[in-house]
Amino acid sequence: MPHAALNLLTDVEGLSVGHATDLVLGSGVTVIVFDEPATASGTVLGGAPGGRDTGLLDPSMTVQQVDAFVLSGGSAFGLDAAGGVQSGLRAAGRGFAVGPVRVPIVPQAILMDLLNGGNKDWGLHAPYRDLGYEAYRNAATGAFPLGTIGAGTGATTANFKGGLGSASAVSSTGHTVAALVAVNAMGSVVIGDGPQFWAASFEEKQEFGGLGQPSHVSAEDRAMRIKGLRLTATTIGAVVTDCTLSKAETHRLSLCAHDGLARAVLPTHLPSDGDTMFAASTGKRASNGAADLMELCHLATLVTARAIARGVFEAVALPYPDALPAWRDRWG
């Protein structure tokens, strides 16, 4: 299935994406802002998650729509980022109406990047609320860079620098579905020591090097490669479509996004991962029924896997001594 125009989340009509990046801190924030409230859900399958307002995404909960999603570094400190995004949305008059008050609905997931060599001596208050507001102010449609940016700034994997990745696809009936993922996995995105990616069979137009798969995957290639037993990680992201879906249907879409995660990272969903995937529908195009949902679930798996490989492929190493090398440092 071909990708859409930019092969990015912004191919989906009805949203914008913004980033805030701090290379001294070694961390950052990415925000997905919906033009209008978007029907949304999500799924947490990692054993060590961190999130804000993720409980309301359960299909049985009252609130059906969200104003934005936030992906952030900073571990639990990073949860302040959603407050900065809420501030921007509130100033714009956005939010769930509670009498005369509007409360912006901004679910957030965080990743652990506190041990990557950046300067985390930020004083009394963590900088993430300000970074969240900056990312909100930077939100725009159109092209945006990948790799070491926004929530992917401080991300790492078992063997190479992680990063922010995105990919999109168009269904047979013309619906767009796309993923945006910050890859900070406990496991590895490459087969063995590389250079090929576990997601190679889903690649479109050489978007992560066009290297294909090795002729043989050995037992050594399949051996577990992880950051370490006492470290925590997390791959977090969102998959979004312009097709009109119910909250329950977006929940199913988030589960299929986790299928893409499991096809792109080995191992994944570990006790020390916080793997979280959001899903949303901007509702810009009508659904044709069950067949559309089936295909969108299939495509959600593919775009998530592709986005993860792109995040690592596009990343550059952080500018610190002994920083984890990027994939391109070894394989170019």
mmCIF file of C-alpha atoms in Angstrom:
data_model
loop_
_atom_site.group_PDB
_atom_site.id
_atom_site.type_symbol
_atom_site.label_atom_id
_atom_site.label_comp_id
_atom_site.label_asym_id
_atom_site.label_seq_id
_atom_site.Cartn_x
_atom_site.Cartn_y
_atom_site.Cartn_z
ATOM 1 C CA MET A 1 0.000 0.000 0.000
ATOM 2 C CA PRO A 2 1.565 3.337 -0.996
ATOM 3 C CA HIS A 3 2.317 6.014 1.538
ATOM 4 C CA ALA A 4 0.659 9.411 1.258
ATOM 5 C CA ALA A 5 2.279 12.628 0.073
ATOM 6 C CA LEU A 6 4.798 13.302 2.855
ATOM 7 C CA ASN A 7 4.933 9.871 4.498
ATOM 8 C CA LEU A 8 4.274 11.650 7.801
ATOM 9 C CA LEU A 9 1.483 11.963 10.349
ATOM 10 C CA THR A 10 0.589 15.338 8.869
ATOM 11 C CA ASP A 11 -0.698 13.530 5.777
ATOM 12 C CA VAL A 12 -3.840 12.988 7.872
ATOM 13 C CA GLU A 13 -6.229 15.894 7.426
ATOM 14 C CA GLY A 14 -7.254 17.677 10.605
ATOM 15 C CA LEU A 15 -4.097 17.848 12.731
ATOM 16 C CA SER A 16 -0.753 19.540 13.215
ATOM 17 C CA VAL A 17 2.502 18.385 14.829
ATOM 18 C CA GLY A 18 4.936 20.415 16.916
ATOM 19 C CA HIS A 19 8.251 19.734 18.640
ATOM 20 C CA ALA A 20 10.443 21.242 21.322
ATOM 21 C CA THR A 21 14.048 20.022 21.443
ATOM 22 C CA ASP A 22 16.709 20.706 24.085
ATOM 23 C CA LEU A 23 20.070 19.185 23.167
ATOM 24 C CA VAL A 24 21.669 20.336 26.430
ATOM 25 C CA LEU A 25 18.969 18.601 28.445
ATOM 26 C CA GLY A 26 19.038 15.676 26.022
ATOM 27 C CA SER A 27 15.269 15.532 25.875
ATOM 28 C CA GLY A 28 12.208 17.037 24.258
ATOM 29 C CA VAL A 29 8.482 17.034 23.637
ATOM 30 C CA THR A 30 6.273 16.306 20.632
ATOM 31 C CA VAL A 31 2.615 17.291 20.455
ATOM 32 C CA ILE A 32 -0.176 16.279 18.083
ATOM 33 C CA VAL A 33 -2.844 18.989 18.045
ATOM 34 C CA PHE A 34 -6.207 18.221 16.472
ATOM 35 C CA ASP A 35 -7.989 21.020 14.616
ATOM 36 C CA GLU A 36 -11.210 19.893 16.275
ATOM 37 C CA PRO A 37 -11.762 17.354 19.078
ATOM 38 C CA ALA A 38 -10.839 13.899 17.758
ATOM 39 C CA THR A 39 -12.392 10.609 18.801
ATOM 40 C CA ALA A 40 -9.611 8.757 20.574
ATOM 41 C CA SER A 41 -8.503 5.782 22.626
ATOM 42 C CA GLY A 42 -5.256 4.019 23.476
ATOM 43 C CA THR A 43 -3.596 0.943 24.888
ATOM 44 C CA VAL A 44 -0.756 0.435 27.362
ATOM 45 C CA LEU A 45 1.029 -2.921 27.025
ATOM 46 C CA GLY A 46 4.428 -2.204 28.559
ATOM 47 C CA GLY A 47 5.128 -3.186 32.157
ATOM 48 C CA ALA A 48 6.504 0.181 33.314
ATOM 49 C CA PRO A 49 4.344 2.911 31.759
ATOM 50 C CA GLY A 50 4.068 6.572 32.582
ATOM 51 C CA GLY A 51 1.112 8.576 31.421
ATOM 52 C CA ARG A 52 -1.363 11.346 32.105
ATOM 53 C CA ASP A 53 -5.107 11.051 31.452
ATOM 54 C CA THR A 54 -4.618 7.675 29.790
ATOM 55 C CA GLY A 55 -7.425 6.155 31.885
ATOM 56 C CA LEU A 56 -10.082 8.211 30.112
ATOM 57 C CA LEU A 57 -9.092 6.568 26.814
ATOM 58 C CA ASP A 58 -10.698 3.290 27.874
ATOM 59 C CA PRO A 59 -13.712 2.750 25.598
ATOM 60 C CA SER A 60 -16.021 2.486 28.622
ATOM 61 C CA MET A 61 -15.107 5.949 29.930
ATOM 62 C CA THR A 62 -17.273 9.030 29.413
ATOM 63 C CA VAL A 63 -15.040 11.414 27.482
ATOM 64 C CA GLN A 64 -15.007 10.433 23.804
ATOM 65 C CA GLN A 65 -12.686 13.007 22.256
ATOM 66 C CA VAL A 66 -9.324 14.650 22.866
ATOM 67 C CA ASP A 67 -7.798 17.979 21.870
ATOM 68 C CA ALA A 68 -4.194 16.794 21.643
ATOM 69 C CA PHE A 69 -1.746 13.981 22.370
ATOM 70 C CA VAL A 70 1.626 14.600 24.008
ATOM 71 C CA LEU A 71 4.751 12.442 23.727
ATOM 72 C CA SER A 72 7.610 13.448 25.999
ATOM 73 C CA GLY A 73 10.960 12.519 27.411
ATOM 74 C CA GLY A 74 11.780 13.081 31.056
ATOM 75 C CA SER A 75 10.254 9.989 32.629
ATOM 76 C CA ALA A 76 7.725 11.028 35.307
ATOM 77 C CA PHE A 77 9.127 14.579 35.305
ATOM 78 C CA GLY A 78 8.033 14.862 31.696
ATOM 79 C CA LEU A 79 4.361 14.569 32.651
ATOM 80 C CA ASP A 80 4.401 18.335 33.223
ATOM 81 C CA ALA A 81 4.482 18.767 29.424
ATOM 82 C CA ALA A 82 0.750 18.191 29.047
ATOM 83 C CA GLY A 83 0.155 21.165 31.363
ATOM 84 C CA GLY A 84 2.000 23.420 28.957
ATOM 85 C CA VAL A 85 -0.073 22.119 26.048
ATOM 86 C CA GLN A 86 -3.252 22.608 28.092
ATOM 87 C CA SER A 87 -2.252 26.219 28.707
ATOM 88 C CA GLY A 88 -2.004 26.875 24.985
ATOM 89 C CA LEU A 89 -5.270 25.122 24.210
ATOM 90 C CA ARG A 90 -7.100 26.898 27.021
ATOM 91 C CA ALA A 91 -5.887 30.270 25.742
ATOM 92 C CA ALA A 92 -7.331 29.298 22.362
ATOM 93 C CA GLY A 93 -10.711 28.503 23.923
ATOM 94 C CA ARG A 94 -10.396 24.768 23.429
ATOM 95 C CA GLY A 95 -11.545 22.034 25.791
ATOM 96 C CA PHE A 96 -14.304 19.826 27.180
ATOM 97 C CA ALA A 97 -17.147 22.015 28.415
ATOM 98 C CA VAL A 98 -17.862 21.774 32.159
ATOM 99 C CA GLY A 99 -20.445 24.474 32.695
ATOM 100 C CA PRO A 100 -18.770 27.773 31.742
ATOM 101 C CA VAL A 101 -15.298 26.212 32.051
ATOM 102 C CA ARG A 102 -13.410 24.427 29.291
ATOM 103 C CA VAL A 103 -10.910 21.715 30.157
ATOM 104 C CA PRO A 104 -8.533 20.724 27.316
ATOM 105 C CA ILE A 105 -8.250 16.923 27.100
ATOM 106 C CA VAL A 106 -4.574 16.097 26.558
ATOM 107 C CA PRO A 107 -3.524 12.469 27.172
ATOM 108 C CA GLN A 108 0.222 12.028 27.435
ATOM 109 C CA ALA A 109 2.809 9.243 27.438
ATOM 110 C CA ILE A 110 6.408 9.621 28.592
ATOM 111 C CA LEU A 111 9.661 7.794 27.946
ATOM 112 C CA MET A 112 12.700 7.320 30.146
ATOM 113 C CA ASP A 113 15.697 9.345 28.903
ATOM 114 C CA LEU A 114 17.250 10.474 32.191
ATOM 115 C CA LEU A 115 20.459 8.451 31.786
ATOM 116 C CA ASN A 116 21.544 9.483 28.296
ATOM 117 C CA GLY A 117 24.262 11.960 29.303
ATOM 118 C CA GLY A 118 22.297 15.209 29.102
ATOM 119 C CA ASN A 119 22.270 17.831 31.845
ATOM 120 C CA LYS A 120 19.318 16.945 34.072
ATOM 121 C CA ASP A 121 20.304 19.359 36.858
ATOM 122 C CA TRP A 122 17.382 21.687 36.132
ATOM 123 C CA GLY A 123 16.860 23.096 39.605
ATOM 124 C CA LEU A 124 13.566 23.159 41.481
ATOM 125 C CA HIS A 125 11.119 22.730 38.619
ATOM 126 C CA ALA A 126 11.548 20.439 35.618
ATOM 127 C CA PRO A 127 11.454 22.254 32.250
ATOM 128 C CA TYR A 128 8.808 20.101 30.630
ATOM 129 C CA ARG A 129 5.791 22.391 31.076
ATOM 130 C CA ASP A 130 7.628 25.081 29.144
ATOM 131 C CA LEU A 131 8.770 22.552 26.549
ATOM 132 C CA GLY A 132 5.191 21.369 26.161
ATOM 133 C CA TYR A 133 3.981 24.909 25.560
ATOM 134 C CA GLU A 134 6.822 25.503 23.089
ATOM 135 C CA ALA A 135 5.914 22.328 21.191
ATOM 136 C CA TYR A 136 2.274 23.445 21.094
ATOM 137 C CA ARG A 137 3.275 26.857 19.739
ATOM 138 C CA ASN A 138 5.416 25.144 17.092
ATOM 139 C CA ALA A 139 2.611 22.868 15.872
ATOM 140 C CA ALA A 140 2.113 23.082 12.120
ATOM 141 C CA THR A 141 0.921 21.110 9.160
ATOM 142 C CA GLY A 142 3.261 19.953 6.421
ATOM 143 C CA ALA A 143 6.717 18.410 6.601
ATOM 144 C CA PHE A 144 8.729 18.008 9.790
ATOM 145 C CA PRO A 145 12.101 16.357 10.517
ATOM 146 C CA LEU A 146 12.528 12.939 12.112
ATOM 147 C CA GLY A 147 15.114 11.303 14.338
ATOM 148 C CA THR A 148 16.722 13.313 17.143
ATOM 149 C CA ILE A 149 13.927 15.813 17.615
ATOM 150 C CA GLY A 150 11.067 16.399 20.047
ATOM 151 C CA ALA A 151 10.192 13.329 22.090
ATOM 152 C CA GLY A 152 12.844 11.395 20.173
ATOM 153 C CA THR A 153 15.692 13.690 21.247
ATOM 154 C CA GLY A 154 16.948 11.581 24.140
ATOM 155 C CA ALA A 155 15.606 8.234 22.990
ATOM 156 C CA THR A 156 17.845 5.176 22.715
ATOM 157 C CA THR A 157 17.510 1.468 21.927
ATOM 158 C CA ALA A 158 19.538 -1.538 23.017
ATOM 159 C CA ASN A 159 22.333 -0.857 20.540
ATOM 160 C CA PHE A 160 21.724 2.395 18.616
ATOM 161 C CA LYS A 161 20.334 5.871 19.163
ATOM 162 C CA GLY A 162 16.539 5.947 19.050
ATOM 163 C CA GLY A 163 14.440 8.737 17.671
ATOM 164 C CA LEU A 164 11.150 10.028 16.356
ATOM 165 C CA GLY A 165 9.717 8.254 13.326
ATOM 166 C CA SER A 166 6.619 8.576 11.195
ATOM 167 C CA ALA A 167 4.997 6.841 8.240
ATOM 168 C CA SER A 168 1.679 6.964 6.407
ATOM 169 C CA ALA A 169 -0.453 4.885 4.054
ATOM 170 C CA VAL A 170 -3.605 5.257 1.992
ATOM 171 C CA SER A 171 -6.297 2.580 2.066
ATOM 172 C CA SER A 172 -7.986 1.099 -0.976
ATOM 173 C CA THR A 173 -10.974 3.386 -0.352
ATOM 174 C CA GLY A 174 -8.848 6.513 0.016
ATOM 175 C CA HIS A 175 -8.533 6.861 3.771
ATOM 176 C CA THR A 176 -5.194 8.009 5.185
ATOM 177 C CA VAL A 177 -3.696 6.388 8.264
ATOM 178 C CA ALA A 178 -0.358 7.376 9.759
ATOM 179 C CA ALA A 179 1.816 6.760 12.798
ATOM 180 C CA LEU A 180 4.154 8.935 14.855
ATOM 181 C CA VAL A 181 6.423 7.040 17.268
ATOM 182 C CA ALA A 182 9.177 7.973 19.720
ATOM 183 C CA VAL A 183 11.451 4.918 19.755
ATOM 184 C CA ASN A 184 13.124 4.415 23.128
ATOM 185 C CA ALA A 185 12.912 0.649 23.208
ATOM 186 C CA MET A 186 14.434 -1.704 25.746
ATOM 187 C CA GLY A 187 15.044 -4.043 22.825
ATOM 188 C CA SER A 188 16.579 -3.747 19.366
ATOM 189 C CA VAL A 189 15.158 -2.428 16.093
ATOM 190 C CA VAL A 190 17.819 -4.146 13.953
ATOM 191 C CA ILE A 191 18.433 -7.803 13.196
ATOM 192 C CA GLY A 192 21.467 -8.934 15.184
ATOM 193 C CA ASP A 193 23.997 -6.107 15.067
ATOM 194 C CA GLY A 194 22.425 -4.682 11.915
ATOM 195 C CA PRO A 195 22.234 -3.106 9.471
ATOM 196 C CA GLN A 196 18.897 -4.611 8.443
ATOM 197 C CA PHE A 197 15.744 -3.721 10.367
ATOM 198 C CA TRP A 198 13.184 -6.144 11.776
ATOM 199 C CA ALA A 199 10.570 -4.053 9.937
ATOM 200 C CA ALA A 200 12.305 -4.498 6.570
ATOM 201 C CA SER A 201 9.493 -6.496 4.984
ATOM 202 C CA PHE A 202 7.127 -3.526 5.412
ATOM 203 C CA GLU A 203 9.433 -0.846 3.977
ATOM 204 C CA GLU A 204 8.161 1.524 1.266
ATOM 205 C CA LYS A 205 10.405 3.303 -1.238
ATOM 206 C CA GLN A 206 13.661 2.792 0.682
ATOM 207 C CA GLU A 207 12.394 4.962 3.553
ATOM 208 C CA PHE A 208 14.906 3.375 5.924
ATOM 209 C CA GLY A 209 17.721 2.463 3.576
ATOM 210 C CA GLY A 210 16.215 -0.199 1.325
ATOM 211 C CA LEU A 211 18.538 -2.864 2.723
ATOM 212 C CA GLY A 212 15.956 -5.629 2.798
ATOM 213 C CA GLN A 213 16.406 -8.686 4.969
ATOM 214 C CA PRO A 214 19.487 -10.864 5.476
ATOM 215 C CA SER A 215 19.536 -14.144 3.585
ATOM 216 C CA HIS A 216 19.500 -15.962 6.921
ATOM 217 C CA VAL A 217 18.564 -14.960 10.475
ATOM 218 C CA SER A 218 20.671 -16.988 12.893
ATOM 219 C CA ALA A 219 20.038 -17.958 16.499
ATOM 220 C CA GLU A 220 22.600 -15.315 17.458
ATOM 221 C CA ASP A 221 20.649 -12.707 15.481
ATOM 222 C CA ARG A 222 17.524 -13.660 17.440
ATOM 223 C CA ALA A 223 19.267 -13.578 20.822
ATOM 224 C CA MET A 224 17.922 -11.040 23.286
ATOM 225 C CA ARG A 225 19.530 -7.621 23.103
ATOM 226 C CA ILE A 226 18.327 -5.203 25.772
ATOM 227 C CA LYS A 227 19.618 -2.100 27.531
ATOM 228 C CA GLY A 228 20.023 -3.808 30.887
ATOM 229 C CA LEU A 229 18.001 -5.459 33.621
ATOM 230 C CA ARG A 230 17.696 -2.389 35.863
ATOM 231 C CA LEU A 231 16.965 0.208 33.211
ATOM 232 C CA THR A 232 13.589 1.311 31.961
ATOM 233 C CA ALA A 233 12.609 2.228 28.443
ATOM 234 C CA THR A 234 9.428 2.852 26.454
ATOM 235 C CA THR A 235 8.246 3.169 22.898
ATOM 236 C CA ILE A 236 5.336 5.603 22.708
ATOM 237 C CA GLY A 237 3.302 6.893 19.818
ATOM 238 C CA ALA A 238 0.029 7.444 18.072
ATOM 239 C CA VAL A 239 -1.737 6.204 14.980
ATOM 240 C CA VAL A 240 -4.330 8.499 13.436
ATOM 241 C CA THR A 241 -6.766 8.242 10.528
ATOM 242 C CA ASP A 242 -9.104 10.621 8.739
ATOM 243 C CA CYS A 243 -11.777 7.897 8.626
ATOM 244 C CA THR A 244 -14.756 8.405 10.942
ATOM 245 C CA LEU A 245 -14.455 5.836 13.756
ATOM 246 C CA SER A 246 -16.082 5.249 17.127
ATOM 247 C CA LYS A 247 -14.082 5.286 20.346
ATOM 248 C CA ALA A 248 -14.208 1.477 20.469
ATOM 249 C CA GLU A 249 -12.908 1.310 16.915
ATOM 250 C CA THR A 250 -10.005 3.653 17.690
ATOM 251 C CA HIS A 251 -9.205 1.388 20.643
ATOM 252 C CA ARG A 252 -8.901 -1.524 18.231
ATOM 253 C CA LEU A 253 -6.659 0.628 16.029
ATOM 254 C CA SER A 254 -4.321 1.229 18.992
ATOM 255 C CA LEU A 255 -4.063 -2.511 19.611
ATOM 256 C CA CYS A 256 -3.074 -3.073 15.988
ATOM 257 C CA ALA A 257 -0.449 -0.346 16.337
ATOM 258 C CA HIS A 258 1.088 -2.478 19.104
ATOM 259 C CA ASP A 259 1.225 -5.316 16.560
ATOM 260 C CA GLY A 260 3.429 -3.046 14.466
ATOM 261 C CA LEU A 261 5.591 -2.346 17.502
ATOM 262 C CA ALA A 262 6.044 -6.067 18.059
ATOM 263 C CA ARG A 263 7.091 -6.514 14.417
ATOM 264 C CA ALA A 264 9.677 -3.728 14.551
ATOM 265 C CA VAL A 265 11.320 -4.214 17.967
ATOM 266 C CA LEU A 266 12.647 -7.439 19.509
ATOM 267 C CA PRO A 267 11.879 -7.987 22.322
ATOM 268 C CA THR A 268 9.066 -5.603 23.217
ATOM 269 C CA HIS A 269 6.344 -5.142 25.876
ATOM 270 C CA LEU A 270 8.880 -6.122 28.524
ATOM 271 C CA PRO A 271 8.426 -5.565 32.286
ATOM 272 C CA SER A 272 10.720 -2.531 32.002
ATOM 273 C CA ASP A 273 9.103 -1.109 28.857
ATOM 274 C CA GLY A 274 6.250 1.380 29.124
ATOM 275 C CA ASP A 275 4.959 0.795 25.614
ATOM 276 C CA THR A 276 1.909 2.970 24.966
ATOM 277 C CA MET A 277 0.055 3.592 21.711
ATOM 278 C CA PHE A 278 -2.679 6.167 21.241
ATOM 279 C CA ALA A 279 -5.154 6.167 18.355
ATOM 280 C CA ALA A 280 -7.505 8.795 17.003
ATOM 281 C CA SER A 281 -9.925 9.605 14.220
ATOM 282 C CA THR A 282 -10.188 13.136 12.866
ATOM 283 C CA GLY A 283 -13.444 12.129 11.134
ATOM 284 C CA LYS A 284 -12.728 14.061 7.954
ATOM 285 C CA ARG A 285 -13.889 11.220 5.687
ATOM 286 C CA ALA A 286 -16.896 8.978 6.140
ATOM 287 C CA SER A 287 -16.435 5.293 6.830
ATOM 288 C CA ASN A 288 -17.731 2.642 4.482
ATOM 289 C CA GLY A 289 -18.216 0.210 7.377
ATOM 290 C CA ALA A 290 -16.511 -2.922 8.640
ATOM 291 C CA ALA A 291 -14.292 -3.402 5.601
ATOM 292 C CA ASP A 292 -12.701 0.014 6.140
ATOM 293 C CA LEU A 293 -11.979 -0.739 9.785
ATOM 294 C CA MET A 294 -10.386 -4.075 8.915
ATOM 295 C CA GLU A 295 -8.047 -2.483 6.385
ATOM 296 C CA LEU A 296 -7.205 0.438 8.673
ATOM 297 C CA CYS A 297 -6.234 -1.991 11.433
ATOM 298 C CA HIS A 298 -3.968 -3.795 8.978
ATOM 299 C CA LEU A 299 -2.400 -0.526 7.841
ATOM 300 C CA ALA A 300 -1.989 0.675 11.434
ATOM 301 C CA THR A 301 0.266 -2.309 12.022
ATOM 302 C CA LEU A 302 2.349 -1.528 8.946
ATOM 303 C CA VAL A 303 2.753 2.229 9.430
ATOM 304 C CA THR A 304 3.729 1.765 13.077
ATOM 305 C CA ALA A 305 6.448 -0.755 12.179
ATOM 306 C CA ARG A 306 7.744 1.512 9.411
ATOM 307 C CA ALA A 307 7.707 4.595 11.658
ATOM 308 C CA ILE A 308 9.805 2.792 14.262
ATOM 309 C CA ALA A 309 12.489 1.830 11.750
ATOM 310 C CA ARG A 310 12.513 5.364 10.328
ATOM 311 C CA GLY A 311 12.984 6.833 13.807
ATOM 312 C CA VAL A 312 16.224 4.903 14.290
ATOM 313 C CA PHE A 313 17.359 5.304 10.680
ATOM 314 C CA GLU A 314 16.991 9.110 10.832
ATOM 315 C CA ALA A 315 18.487 9.637 14.308
ATOM 316 C CA VAL A 316 21.831 11.277 15.001
ATOM 317 C CA ALA A 317 23.873 10.732 18.151
ATOM 318 C CA LEU A 318 23.594 13.217 20.994
ATOM 319 C CA PRO A 319 26.554 15.652 21.245
ATOM 320 C CA TYR A 320 28.007 14.173 24.432
ATOM 321 C CA PRO A 321 31.134 12.133 25.163
ATOM 322 C CA ASP A 322 30.387 8.401 25.080
ATOM 323 C CA ALA A 323 26.903 8.968 23.664
ATOM 324 C CA LEU A 324 25.275 5.898 22.126
ATOM 325 C CA PRO A 325 26.104 5.868 18.404
ATOM 326 C CA ALA A 326 23.421 6.338 15.807
ATOM 327 C CA TRP A 327 22.653 3.676 13.208
ATOM 328 C CA ARG A 328 24.069 5.972 10.543
ATOM 329 C CA ASP A 329 27.362 6.299 12.452
ATOM 330 C CA ARG A 330 28.022 2.621 11.807
ATOM 331 C CA TRP A 331 26.094 1.912 8.621
ATOM 332 C CA GLY A 332 25.936 5.344 7.001
#
